[in-house]
Protein backbone atom coordinates (compact mmCIF):
# COMPACT_ATOMS: atom_id res chain seq x y z
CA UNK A 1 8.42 -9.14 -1.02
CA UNK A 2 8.19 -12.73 0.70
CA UNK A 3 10.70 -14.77 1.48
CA UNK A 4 9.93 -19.20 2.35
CA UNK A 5 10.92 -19.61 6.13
CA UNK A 6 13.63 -21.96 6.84
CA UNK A 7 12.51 -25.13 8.34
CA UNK A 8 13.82 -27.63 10.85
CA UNK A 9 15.73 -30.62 9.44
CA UNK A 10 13.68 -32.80 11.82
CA UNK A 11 10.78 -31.54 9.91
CA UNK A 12 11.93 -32.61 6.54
CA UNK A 13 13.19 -36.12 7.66
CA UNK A 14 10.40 -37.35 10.53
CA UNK A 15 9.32 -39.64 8.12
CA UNK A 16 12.88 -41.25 7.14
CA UNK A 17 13.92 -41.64 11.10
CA UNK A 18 12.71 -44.23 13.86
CA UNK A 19 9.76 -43.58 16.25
CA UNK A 20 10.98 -41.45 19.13
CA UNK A 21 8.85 -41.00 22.60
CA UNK A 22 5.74 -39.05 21.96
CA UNK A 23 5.56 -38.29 25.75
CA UNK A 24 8.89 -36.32 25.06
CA UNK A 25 9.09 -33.34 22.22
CA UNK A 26 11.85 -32.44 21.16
CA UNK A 27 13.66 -28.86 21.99
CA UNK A 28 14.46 -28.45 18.36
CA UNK A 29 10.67 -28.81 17.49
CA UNK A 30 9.75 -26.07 19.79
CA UNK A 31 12.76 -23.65 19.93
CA UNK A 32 12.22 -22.64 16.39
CA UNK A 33 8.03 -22.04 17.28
CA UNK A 34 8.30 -20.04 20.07
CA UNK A 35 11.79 -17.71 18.47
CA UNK A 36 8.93 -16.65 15.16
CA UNK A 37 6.41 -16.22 17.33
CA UNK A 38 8.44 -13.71 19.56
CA UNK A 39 9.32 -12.23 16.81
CA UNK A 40 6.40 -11.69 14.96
CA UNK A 41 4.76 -10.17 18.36
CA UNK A 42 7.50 -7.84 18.73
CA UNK A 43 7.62 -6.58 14.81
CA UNK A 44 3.75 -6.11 15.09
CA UNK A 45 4.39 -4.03 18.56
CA UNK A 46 6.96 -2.24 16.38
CA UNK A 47 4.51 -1.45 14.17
CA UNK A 48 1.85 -0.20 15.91
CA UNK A 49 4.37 1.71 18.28
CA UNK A 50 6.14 3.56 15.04
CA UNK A 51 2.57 5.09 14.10
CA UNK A 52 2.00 7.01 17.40
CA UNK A 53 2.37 10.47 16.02
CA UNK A 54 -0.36 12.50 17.36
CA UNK A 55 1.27 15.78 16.05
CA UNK A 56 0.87 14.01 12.52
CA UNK A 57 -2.89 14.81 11.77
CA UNK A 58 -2.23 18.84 12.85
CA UNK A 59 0.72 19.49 10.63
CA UNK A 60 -1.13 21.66 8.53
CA UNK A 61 -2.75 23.90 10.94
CA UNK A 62 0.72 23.94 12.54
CA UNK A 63 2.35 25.25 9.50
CA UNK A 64 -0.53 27.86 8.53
CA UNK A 65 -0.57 29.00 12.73
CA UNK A 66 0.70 31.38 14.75
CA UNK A 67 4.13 28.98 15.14
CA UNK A 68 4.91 28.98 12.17
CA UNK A 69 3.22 31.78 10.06
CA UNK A 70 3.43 30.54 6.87
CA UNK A 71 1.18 31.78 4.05
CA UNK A 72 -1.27 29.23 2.88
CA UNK A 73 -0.08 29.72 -1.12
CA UNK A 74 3.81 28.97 0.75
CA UNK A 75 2.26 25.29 1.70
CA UNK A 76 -0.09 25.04 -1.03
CA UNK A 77 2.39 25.60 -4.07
CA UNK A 78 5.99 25.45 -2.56
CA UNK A 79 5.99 22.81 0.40
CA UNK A 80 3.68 20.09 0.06
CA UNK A 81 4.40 19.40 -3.71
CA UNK A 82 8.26 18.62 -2.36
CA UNK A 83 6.54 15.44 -0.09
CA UNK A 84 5.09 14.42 -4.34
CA UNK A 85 8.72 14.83 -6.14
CA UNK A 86 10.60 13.14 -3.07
CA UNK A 87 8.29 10.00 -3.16
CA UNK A 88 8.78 9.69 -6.74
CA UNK A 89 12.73 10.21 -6.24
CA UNK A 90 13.35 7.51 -3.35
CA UNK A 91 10.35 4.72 -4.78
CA UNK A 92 12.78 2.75 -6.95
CA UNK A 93 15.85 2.60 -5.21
CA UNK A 94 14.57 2.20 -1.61
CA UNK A 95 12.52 -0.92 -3.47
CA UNK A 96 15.24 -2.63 -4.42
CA UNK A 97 17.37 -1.62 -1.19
CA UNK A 98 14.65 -3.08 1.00
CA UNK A 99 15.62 -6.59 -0.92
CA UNK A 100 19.30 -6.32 -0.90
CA UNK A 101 20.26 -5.19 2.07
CA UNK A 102 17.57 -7.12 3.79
CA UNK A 103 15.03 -4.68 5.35
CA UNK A 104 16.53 -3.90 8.91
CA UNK A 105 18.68 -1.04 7.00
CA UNK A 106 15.60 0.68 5.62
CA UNK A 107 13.49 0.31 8.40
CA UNK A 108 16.15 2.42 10.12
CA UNK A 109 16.62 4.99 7.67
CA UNK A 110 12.85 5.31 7.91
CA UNK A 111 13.09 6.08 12.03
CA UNK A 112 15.70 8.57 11.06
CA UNK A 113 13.51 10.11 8.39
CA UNK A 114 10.70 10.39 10.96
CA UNK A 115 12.93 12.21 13.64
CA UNK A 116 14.08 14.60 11.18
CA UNK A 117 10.52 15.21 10.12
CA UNK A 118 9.51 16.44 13.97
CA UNK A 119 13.34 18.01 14.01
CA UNK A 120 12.76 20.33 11.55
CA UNK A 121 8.82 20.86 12.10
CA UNK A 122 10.10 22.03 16.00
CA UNK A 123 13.29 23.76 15.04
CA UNK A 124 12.82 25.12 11.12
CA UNK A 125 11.36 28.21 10.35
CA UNK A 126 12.37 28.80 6.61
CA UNK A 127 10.32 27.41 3.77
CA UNK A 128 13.60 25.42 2.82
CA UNK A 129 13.46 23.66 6.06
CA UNK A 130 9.84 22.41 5.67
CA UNK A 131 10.47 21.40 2.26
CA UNK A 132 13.19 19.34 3.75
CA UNK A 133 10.62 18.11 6.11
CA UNK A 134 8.84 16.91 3.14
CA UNK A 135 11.59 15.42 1.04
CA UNK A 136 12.16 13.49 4.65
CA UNK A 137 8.12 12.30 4.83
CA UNK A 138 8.58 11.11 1.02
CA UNK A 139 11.65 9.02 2.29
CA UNK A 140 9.15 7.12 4.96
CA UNK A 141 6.24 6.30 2.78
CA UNK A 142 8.48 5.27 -0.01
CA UNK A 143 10.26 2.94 3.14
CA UNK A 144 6.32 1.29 4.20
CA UNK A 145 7.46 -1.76 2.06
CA UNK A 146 10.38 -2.67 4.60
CA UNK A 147 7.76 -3.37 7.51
CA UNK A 148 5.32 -4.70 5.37
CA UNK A 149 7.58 -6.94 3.85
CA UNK A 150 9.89 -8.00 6.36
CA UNK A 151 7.38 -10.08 8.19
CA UNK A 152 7.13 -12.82 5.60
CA UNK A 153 10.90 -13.66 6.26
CA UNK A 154 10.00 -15.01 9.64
CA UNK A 155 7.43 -17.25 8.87
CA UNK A 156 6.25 -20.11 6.17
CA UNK A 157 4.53 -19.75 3.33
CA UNK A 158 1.26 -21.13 4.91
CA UNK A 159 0.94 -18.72 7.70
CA UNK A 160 1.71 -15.27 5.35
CA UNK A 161 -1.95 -14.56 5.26
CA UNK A 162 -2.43 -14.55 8.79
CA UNK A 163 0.68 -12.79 9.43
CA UNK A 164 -0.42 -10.33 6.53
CA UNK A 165 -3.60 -9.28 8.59
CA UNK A 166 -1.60 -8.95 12.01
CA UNK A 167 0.65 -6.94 10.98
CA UNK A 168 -1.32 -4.70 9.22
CA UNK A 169 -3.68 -5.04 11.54
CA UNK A 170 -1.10 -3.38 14.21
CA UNK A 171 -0.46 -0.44 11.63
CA UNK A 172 -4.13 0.27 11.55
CA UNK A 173 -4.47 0.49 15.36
CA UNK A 174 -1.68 2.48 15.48
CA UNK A 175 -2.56 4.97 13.45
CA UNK A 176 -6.11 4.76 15.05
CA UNK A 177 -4.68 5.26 18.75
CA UNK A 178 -2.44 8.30 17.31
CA UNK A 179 -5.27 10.18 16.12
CA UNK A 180 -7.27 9.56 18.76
CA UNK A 181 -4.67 10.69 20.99
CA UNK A 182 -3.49 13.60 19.10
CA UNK A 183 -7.68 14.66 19.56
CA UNK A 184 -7.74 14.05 22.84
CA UNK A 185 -4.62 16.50 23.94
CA UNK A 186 -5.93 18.87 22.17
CA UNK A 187 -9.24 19.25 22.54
CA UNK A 188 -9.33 18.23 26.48
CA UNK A 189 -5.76 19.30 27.63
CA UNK A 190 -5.69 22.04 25.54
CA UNK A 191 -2.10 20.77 24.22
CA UNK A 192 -0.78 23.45 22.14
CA UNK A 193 0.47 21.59 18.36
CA UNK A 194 4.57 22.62 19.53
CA UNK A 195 4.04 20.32 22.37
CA UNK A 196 2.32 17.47 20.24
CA UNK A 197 5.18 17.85 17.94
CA UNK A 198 8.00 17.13 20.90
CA UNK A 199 5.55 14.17 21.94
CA UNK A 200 5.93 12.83 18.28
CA UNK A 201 9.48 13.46 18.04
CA UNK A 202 9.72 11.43 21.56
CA UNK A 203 7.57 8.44 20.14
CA UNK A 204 9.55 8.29 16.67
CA UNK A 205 12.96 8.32 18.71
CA UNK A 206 11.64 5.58 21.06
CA UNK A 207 10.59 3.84 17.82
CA UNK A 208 14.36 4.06 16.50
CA UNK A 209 15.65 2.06 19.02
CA UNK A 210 13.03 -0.50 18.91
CA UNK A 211 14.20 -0.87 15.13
CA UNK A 212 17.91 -1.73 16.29
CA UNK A 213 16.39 -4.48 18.24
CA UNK A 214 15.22 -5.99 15.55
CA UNK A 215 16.79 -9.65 14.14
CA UNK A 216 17.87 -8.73 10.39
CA UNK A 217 16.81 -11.69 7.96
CA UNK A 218 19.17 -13.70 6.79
CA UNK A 219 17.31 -14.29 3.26
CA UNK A 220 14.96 -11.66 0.64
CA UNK A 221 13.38 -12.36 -2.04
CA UNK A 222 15.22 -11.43 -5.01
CA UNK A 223 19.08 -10.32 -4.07
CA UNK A 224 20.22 -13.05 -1.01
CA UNK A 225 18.88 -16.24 -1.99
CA UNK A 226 22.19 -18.53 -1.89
CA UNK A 227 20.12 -20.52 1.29
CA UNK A 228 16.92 -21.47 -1.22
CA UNK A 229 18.10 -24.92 -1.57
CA UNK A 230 18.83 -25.56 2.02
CA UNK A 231 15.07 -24.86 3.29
CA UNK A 232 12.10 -26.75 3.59
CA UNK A 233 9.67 -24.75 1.35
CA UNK A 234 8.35 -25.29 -2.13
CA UNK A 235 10.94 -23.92 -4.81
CA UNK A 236 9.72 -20.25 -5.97
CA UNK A 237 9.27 -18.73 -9.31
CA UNK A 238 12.81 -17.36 -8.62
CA UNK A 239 13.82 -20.82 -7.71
CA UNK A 240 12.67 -22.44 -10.47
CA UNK A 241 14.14 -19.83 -13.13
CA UNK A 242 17.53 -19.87 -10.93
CA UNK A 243 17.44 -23.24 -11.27
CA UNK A 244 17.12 -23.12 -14.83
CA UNK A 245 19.67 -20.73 -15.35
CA UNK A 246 22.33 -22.60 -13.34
CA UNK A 247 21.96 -25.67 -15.85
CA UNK A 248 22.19 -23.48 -18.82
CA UNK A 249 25.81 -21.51 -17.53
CA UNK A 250 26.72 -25.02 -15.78
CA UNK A 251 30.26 -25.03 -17.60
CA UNK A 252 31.25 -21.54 -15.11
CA UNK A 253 33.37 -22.70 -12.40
CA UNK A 254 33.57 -19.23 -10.91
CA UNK A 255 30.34 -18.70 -7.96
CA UNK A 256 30.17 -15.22 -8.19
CA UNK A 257 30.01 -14.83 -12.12
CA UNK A 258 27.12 -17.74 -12.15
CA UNK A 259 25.36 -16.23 -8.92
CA UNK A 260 25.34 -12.54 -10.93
CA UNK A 261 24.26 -13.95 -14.20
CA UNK A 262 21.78 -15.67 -12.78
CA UNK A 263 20.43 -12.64 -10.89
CA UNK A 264 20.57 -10.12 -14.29
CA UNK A 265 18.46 -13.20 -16.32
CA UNK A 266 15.91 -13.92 -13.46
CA UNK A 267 15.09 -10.08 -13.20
CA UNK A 268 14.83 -9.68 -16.82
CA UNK A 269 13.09 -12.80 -17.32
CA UNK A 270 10.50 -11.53 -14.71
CA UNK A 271 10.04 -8.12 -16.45
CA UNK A 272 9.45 -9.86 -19.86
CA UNK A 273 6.71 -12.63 -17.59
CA UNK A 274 4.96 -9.40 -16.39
CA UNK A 275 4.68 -7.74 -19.96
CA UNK A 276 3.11 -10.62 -21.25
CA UNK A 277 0.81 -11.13 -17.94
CA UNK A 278 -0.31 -7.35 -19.01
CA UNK A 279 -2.40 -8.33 -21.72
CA UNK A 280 -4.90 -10.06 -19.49
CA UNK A 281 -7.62 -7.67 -19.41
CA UNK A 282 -7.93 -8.58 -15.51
CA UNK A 283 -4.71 -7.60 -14.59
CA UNK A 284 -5.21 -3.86 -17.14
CA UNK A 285 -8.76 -3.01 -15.57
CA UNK A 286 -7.24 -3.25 -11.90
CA UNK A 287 -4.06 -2.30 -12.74
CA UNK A 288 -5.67 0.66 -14.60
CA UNK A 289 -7.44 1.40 -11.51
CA UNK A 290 -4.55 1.05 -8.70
CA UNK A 291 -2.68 3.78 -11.17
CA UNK A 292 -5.21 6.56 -11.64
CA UNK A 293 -7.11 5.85 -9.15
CA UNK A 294 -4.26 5.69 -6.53
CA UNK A 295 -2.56 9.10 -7.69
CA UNK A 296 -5.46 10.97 -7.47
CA UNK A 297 -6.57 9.55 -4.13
CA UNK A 298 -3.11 10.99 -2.69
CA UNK A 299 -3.37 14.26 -3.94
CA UNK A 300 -6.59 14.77 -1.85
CA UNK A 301 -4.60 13.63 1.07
CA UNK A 302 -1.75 15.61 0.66
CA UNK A 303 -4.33 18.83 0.24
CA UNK A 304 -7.34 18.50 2.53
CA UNK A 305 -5.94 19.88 5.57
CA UNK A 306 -5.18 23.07 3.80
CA UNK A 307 -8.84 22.77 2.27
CA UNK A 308 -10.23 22.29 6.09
CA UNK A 309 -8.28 25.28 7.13
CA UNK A 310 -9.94 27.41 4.26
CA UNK A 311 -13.62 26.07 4.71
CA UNK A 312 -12.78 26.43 9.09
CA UNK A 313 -9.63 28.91 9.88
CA UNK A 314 -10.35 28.38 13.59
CA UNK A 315 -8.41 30.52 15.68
CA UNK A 316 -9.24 28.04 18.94
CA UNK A 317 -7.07 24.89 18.22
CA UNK A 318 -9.24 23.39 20.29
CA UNK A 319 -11.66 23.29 17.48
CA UNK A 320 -9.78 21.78 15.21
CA UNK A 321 -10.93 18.11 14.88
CA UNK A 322 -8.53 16.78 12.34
CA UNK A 323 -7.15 14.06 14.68
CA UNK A 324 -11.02 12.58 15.22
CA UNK A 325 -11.73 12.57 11.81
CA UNK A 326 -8.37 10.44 10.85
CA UNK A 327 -9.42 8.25 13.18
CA UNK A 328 -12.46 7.65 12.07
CA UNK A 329 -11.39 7.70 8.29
CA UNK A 330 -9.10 5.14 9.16
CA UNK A 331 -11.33 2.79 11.37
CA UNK A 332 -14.15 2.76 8.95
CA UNK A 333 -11.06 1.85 6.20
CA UNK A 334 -10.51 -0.86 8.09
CA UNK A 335 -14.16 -2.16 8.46
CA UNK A 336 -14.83 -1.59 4.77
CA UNK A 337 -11.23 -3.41 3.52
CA UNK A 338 -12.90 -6.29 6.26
CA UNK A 339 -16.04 -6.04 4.18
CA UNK A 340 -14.80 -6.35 0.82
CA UNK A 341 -13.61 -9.94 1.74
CA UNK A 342 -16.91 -10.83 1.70
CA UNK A 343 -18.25 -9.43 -1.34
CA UNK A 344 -19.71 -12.79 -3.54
CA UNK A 345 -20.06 -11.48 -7.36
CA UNK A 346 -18.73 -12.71 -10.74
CA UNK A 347 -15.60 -9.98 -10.89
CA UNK A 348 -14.66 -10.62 -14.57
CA UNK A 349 -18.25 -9.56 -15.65
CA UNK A 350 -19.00 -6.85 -12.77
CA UNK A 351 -15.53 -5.54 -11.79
CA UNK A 352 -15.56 -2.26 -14.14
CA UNK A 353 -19.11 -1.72 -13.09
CA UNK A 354 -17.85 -1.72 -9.57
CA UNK A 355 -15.16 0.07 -10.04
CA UNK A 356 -17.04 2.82 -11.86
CA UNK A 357 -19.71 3.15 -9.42
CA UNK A 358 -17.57 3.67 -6.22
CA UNK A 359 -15.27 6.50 -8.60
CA UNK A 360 -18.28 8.42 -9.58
CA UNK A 361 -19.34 8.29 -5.69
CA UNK A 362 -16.09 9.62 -5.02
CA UNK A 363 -16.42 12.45 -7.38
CA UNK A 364 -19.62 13.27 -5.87
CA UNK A 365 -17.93 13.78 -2.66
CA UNK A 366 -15.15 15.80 -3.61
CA UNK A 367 -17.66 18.34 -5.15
CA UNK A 368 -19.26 18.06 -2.01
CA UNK A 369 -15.97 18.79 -0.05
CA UNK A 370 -15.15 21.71 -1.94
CA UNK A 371 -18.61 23.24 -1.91
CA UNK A 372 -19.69 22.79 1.03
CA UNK A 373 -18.97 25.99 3.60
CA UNK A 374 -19.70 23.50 6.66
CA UNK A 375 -16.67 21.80 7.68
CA UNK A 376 -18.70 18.92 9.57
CA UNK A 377 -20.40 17.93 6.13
CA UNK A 378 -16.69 18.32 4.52
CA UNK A 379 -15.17 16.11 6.73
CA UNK A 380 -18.03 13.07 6.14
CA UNK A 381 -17.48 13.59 2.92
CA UNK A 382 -13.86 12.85 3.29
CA UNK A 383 -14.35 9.77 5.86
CA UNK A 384 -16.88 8.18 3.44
CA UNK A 385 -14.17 9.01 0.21
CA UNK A 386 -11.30 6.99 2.16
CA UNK A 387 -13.71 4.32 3.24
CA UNK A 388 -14.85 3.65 -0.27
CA UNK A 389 -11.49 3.58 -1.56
CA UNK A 390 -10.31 1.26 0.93
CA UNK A 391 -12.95 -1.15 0.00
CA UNK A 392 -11.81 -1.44 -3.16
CA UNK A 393 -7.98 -2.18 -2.17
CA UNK A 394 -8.08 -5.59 -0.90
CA UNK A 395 -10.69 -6.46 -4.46
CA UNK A 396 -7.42 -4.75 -6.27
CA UNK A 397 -4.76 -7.00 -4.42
CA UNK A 398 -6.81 -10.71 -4.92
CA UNK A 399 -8.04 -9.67 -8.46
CA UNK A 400 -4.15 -8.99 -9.29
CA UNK A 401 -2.56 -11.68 -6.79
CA UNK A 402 -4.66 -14.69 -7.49
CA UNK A 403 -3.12 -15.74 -10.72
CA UNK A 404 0.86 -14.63 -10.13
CA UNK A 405 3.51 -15.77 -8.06
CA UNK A 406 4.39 -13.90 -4.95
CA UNK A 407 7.84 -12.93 -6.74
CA UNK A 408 5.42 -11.76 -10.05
CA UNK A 409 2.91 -10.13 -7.43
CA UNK A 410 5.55 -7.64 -6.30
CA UNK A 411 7.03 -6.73 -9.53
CA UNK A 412 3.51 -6.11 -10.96
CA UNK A 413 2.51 -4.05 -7.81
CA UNK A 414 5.20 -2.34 -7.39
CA UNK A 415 5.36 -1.21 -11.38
CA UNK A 416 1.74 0.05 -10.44
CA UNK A 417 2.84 2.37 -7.70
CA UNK A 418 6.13 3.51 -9.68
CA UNK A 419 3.76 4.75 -12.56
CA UNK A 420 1.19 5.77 -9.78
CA UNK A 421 3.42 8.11 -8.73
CA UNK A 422 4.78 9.53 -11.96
CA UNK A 423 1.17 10.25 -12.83
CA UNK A 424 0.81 12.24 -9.81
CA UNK A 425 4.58 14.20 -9.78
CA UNK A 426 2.81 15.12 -13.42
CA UNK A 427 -0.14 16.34 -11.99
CA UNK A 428 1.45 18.17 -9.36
CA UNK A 429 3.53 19.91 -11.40
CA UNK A 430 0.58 20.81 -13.75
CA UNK A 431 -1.80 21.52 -10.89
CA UNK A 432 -0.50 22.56 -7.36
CA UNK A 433 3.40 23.87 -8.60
CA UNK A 434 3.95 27.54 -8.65
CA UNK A 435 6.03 26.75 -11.56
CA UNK A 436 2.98 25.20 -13.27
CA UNK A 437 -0.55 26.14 -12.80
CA UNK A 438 -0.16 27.08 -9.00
CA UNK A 439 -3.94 26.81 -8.10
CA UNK A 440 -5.43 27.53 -4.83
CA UNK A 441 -6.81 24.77 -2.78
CA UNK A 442 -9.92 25.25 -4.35
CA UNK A 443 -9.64 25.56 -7.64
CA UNK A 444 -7.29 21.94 -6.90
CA UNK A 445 -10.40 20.13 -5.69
CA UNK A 446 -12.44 20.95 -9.02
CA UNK A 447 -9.83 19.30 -11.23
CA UNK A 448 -9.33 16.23 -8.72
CA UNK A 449 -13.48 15.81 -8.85
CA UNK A 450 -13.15 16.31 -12.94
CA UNK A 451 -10.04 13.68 -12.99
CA UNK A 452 -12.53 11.17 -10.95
CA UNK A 453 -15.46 12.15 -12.97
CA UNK A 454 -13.81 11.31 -16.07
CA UNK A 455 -12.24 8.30 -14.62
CA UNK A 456 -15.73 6.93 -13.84
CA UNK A 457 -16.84 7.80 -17.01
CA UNK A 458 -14.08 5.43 -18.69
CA UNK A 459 -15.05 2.39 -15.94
CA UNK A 460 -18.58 2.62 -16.53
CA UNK A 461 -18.24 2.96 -20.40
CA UNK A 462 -15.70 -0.54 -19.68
CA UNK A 463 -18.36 -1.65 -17.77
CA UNK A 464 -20.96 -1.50 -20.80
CA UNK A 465 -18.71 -2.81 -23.04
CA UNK A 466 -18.00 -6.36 -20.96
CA UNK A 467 -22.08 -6.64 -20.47
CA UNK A 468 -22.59 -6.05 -24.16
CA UNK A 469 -19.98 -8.56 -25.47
CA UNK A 470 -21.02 -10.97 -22.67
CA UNK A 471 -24.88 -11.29 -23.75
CA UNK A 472 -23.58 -11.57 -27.51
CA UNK A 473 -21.22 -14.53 -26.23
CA UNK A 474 -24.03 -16.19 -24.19
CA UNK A 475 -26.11 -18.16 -26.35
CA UNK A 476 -30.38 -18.38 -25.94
CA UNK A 477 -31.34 -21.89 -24.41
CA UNK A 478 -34.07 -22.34 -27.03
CA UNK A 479 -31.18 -22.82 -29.50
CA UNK A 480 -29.39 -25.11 -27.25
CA UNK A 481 -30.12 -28.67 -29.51
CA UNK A 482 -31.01 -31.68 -27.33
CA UNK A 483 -28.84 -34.54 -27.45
CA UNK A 484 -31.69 -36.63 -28.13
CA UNK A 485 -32.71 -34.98 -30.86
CA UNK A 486 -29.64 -34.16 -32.47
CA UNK A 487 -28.54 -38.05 -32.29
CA UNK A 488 -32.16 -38.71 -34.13
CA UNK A 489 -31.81 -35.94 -36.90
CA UNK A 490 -30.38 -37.20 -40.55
CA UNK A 491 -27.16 -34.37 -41.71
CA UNK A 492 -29.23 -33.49 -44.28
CA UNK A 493 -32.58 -32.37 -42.04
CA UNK A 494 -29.51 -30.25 -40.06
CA UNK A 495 -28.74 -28.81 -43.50
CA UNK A 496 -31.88 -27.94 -44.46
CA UNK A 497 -32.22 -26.48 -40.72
CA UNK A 498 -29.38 -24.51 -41.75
């Protein structure tokens, strides 16, 4: 969700005002550079700062230890399916809570999530607690789309990109220097997980009061738009239709009756835009993808750490390298999202081929996971099956983006994730529930590599279909008449061609 920065007057009217002293810049030119800039640095330290959990990457271990002596079917079937049903829960209304209350809200119910996460990991001991710990996790993933939205309210439209990639930029290097440092305690200082988790409850408090220092925006995208007219930007898609709909009720005298009419058509008017943008077969194949392929990609996230404890129960936490290999899963993310941006290939003809490919790779590696009894092959397997779907992430976002509206962009993405999600709360509940099928970890990781395998089946099938029509559309050259020619022929030597 993007919001148009407010510019300066001066900016709007240089043209329309006499020649001042070029020697001498004004303070109103530069007060207004230097407050965005200050305060994108600080929301990008914010970021970075709010991902240094090194306790994060052992919570598994943790729970299956000698702390906390769970069973493995306890976390397999009764706690981590609560982190599935909680996202799902929270999705929707922290959405559209983000946008009216203006982010600073969320992004403090989010630090509050996170120190009741490392509250209850030190201080809970019943499976109730942890499954509060994982309603509470749900709550902070759902919350993501506060800090990755808020920054676009402090800039202008022509600098989002760049401010995209900082900020996320800052996220990744967060998370990088957490695992790293989560590794390094406990593989060199022998740092026992209870200890990492009071360091990670220290470094999400910290990261609470950095979020009250943060400036709450005075503008969002969909709910507090009564400024629009006053700024300097181009008029929005929910400009335009506001616009619209303000001339069509202009006989209401009362504000608040126009303002709330206006903001019940624009939504539904948006809904109805995306329905009709769905039939572009663009927008279904990675659409398609960034559903299925999304919910089953979290569900091997959620579980691996209980499949790395089965393949490796290491008694020596010292030998338990889950911290270097998020690290390096999320470093070689990052270099194959930088990658994709340079990927050169016609997309409408090659996309499901692409798509298909990488998804059948990725089934190949979750059989290898899951067979494999060495845990050093299992956890290449799993750097290389995040890399390749992080590759394909940034394709997703341009292949969907380019043709939509920033206001469009974030209703059709965030549709995506909502049904994302419901396909996975389905699966879980089929799959990993002990109400439902309540498989072992094992057993989990042959369905997820027959859900990709049949997914890539479908994309490459796609794929065979857009080559086939494509070489029936494209017509020989030989039967391409010259103009020449055809100006010289009679109709009735074209007829008799015929």
């Amino acid at each position: 969700m993007t919001v148009p920065r407010r510019e300066p007057l001066s900016h709007r009217s240089a043209a329309a005002m006499p020649q001042r002293d070029e020697g001498k810049k004004p303070p109103v030119e530069t007060a207004p550079e230097q407050r965005w800039k200050l305060q994108v640095f600080y929301l990008c330290f914010y970021g970075f700062m709010t991902q240094i959990r090194p306790g994060e990457s052992f919570i598994t271990p943790y729970l299956l230890g000698p702390d906390k002596n769970f069973t493995r079917v306890e976390v397999t079937n009764e706690i981590t399916p609560v982190l599935t049903y909680s996202y799902m829960a929270v999705l929707v209304p922290i959405f559209l809570l983000t946008d009216y209350l203006r982010y600073k809200p969320v992004l403090v119910l989010q630090s509050l999530s996170h120190i009741s996460i490392w509250l209850l990991l030190v201080l809970g001991t019943s499976v109730l607690a942890m499954q509060l710990m994982e309603f509470f996790y749900g709550v902070t993933m759902a919350a993501r789309i506060a800090y990755s939205s808020y920054i676009f309210s402090l800039v202008a439209p022509s600098r989002y990109q760049r401010m995209a990639s900082y900020s996320r930029s800052s996220v990744l290097l967060g998370v990088f220097t957490s695992s790293v440092l989560g590794q390094l305690c406990v593989t060199l200082g022998s740092v026992s997980f209870l200890t990492l988790n009071y360091v990670s409850l220290g470094f999400v408090t910290f990261g609470l009061l950095l979020t009250l220092f943060l400036e709450r925006p005075k503008r969002s995208l969909f709910f507090n738009r009564t400024d629009a007219a006053c700024t300097g930007a181009a008029p929005t898609e929910l400009d335009k239709m506001a616009s619209g709909d303000k001339m069509d009720s202009g006989d209401k005298t009362d504000g608040g009756k126009v303002m709330g009419g206006w903001r019940q058509a624009v939504l539904c008017r948006m809904l109805r835009e995306v329905c009709t943008l769905a039939k572009q077969s663009r927008l279904q194949l990675w659409s398609f993808w960034w559903i299925f392929n999304s919910a089953g990609y979290y569900l091997v996230l959620y579980y691996v750490q209980i499949l790395w404890n089965d393949i490796y129960p290491a008694r020596d936490n010292r030998r338990v390298y889950n911290g270097g290999v998020d690290a390096a899963s999320t470093l070689l993310g990052a270099i194959a999202s930088f990658a994709a941006g340079y990927v050169k290939i016609r997309w409408a003809l090659w996309s499901a081929l692409v798509i298909g490919l990488v998804t059948a790779i990725q089934a190949g590696l979750l059989l290898l996971m899951n067979t494999t009894g060495n845990i050093w092959l299992c956890y290449t397997a799993y750097v290389l099956f995040r890399g390749s779907y992080q590759f394909l992430v940034p394709i997703a976002i341009f292949q969907i983006a380019t043709s939509l509206s920033k206001e469009l962009c974030a209703l059709v993405f965030g549709v995506n994730t909502f049904f994302g999600t419901v396909l996975k709360t389905v699966i879980t509940i089929i799959v990993a529930d002990k109400r439902g099928l309540g498989l072992s970890v094992h057993p989990q990781f042959y369905v997820y590599f027959g859900y990709f395998s049949l997914l890539a089946l479908v994309y490459l099938l796609m794929a065979v279909v857009v080559v086939v029509r494509h070489s029936r559309r494209a017509q020989p050259p030989e039967l391409i008449p010259i103009e020449g020619q055809a100006q010289e022929k009679s109709p009735e030597a074209a007829t008799v061609q015929a």
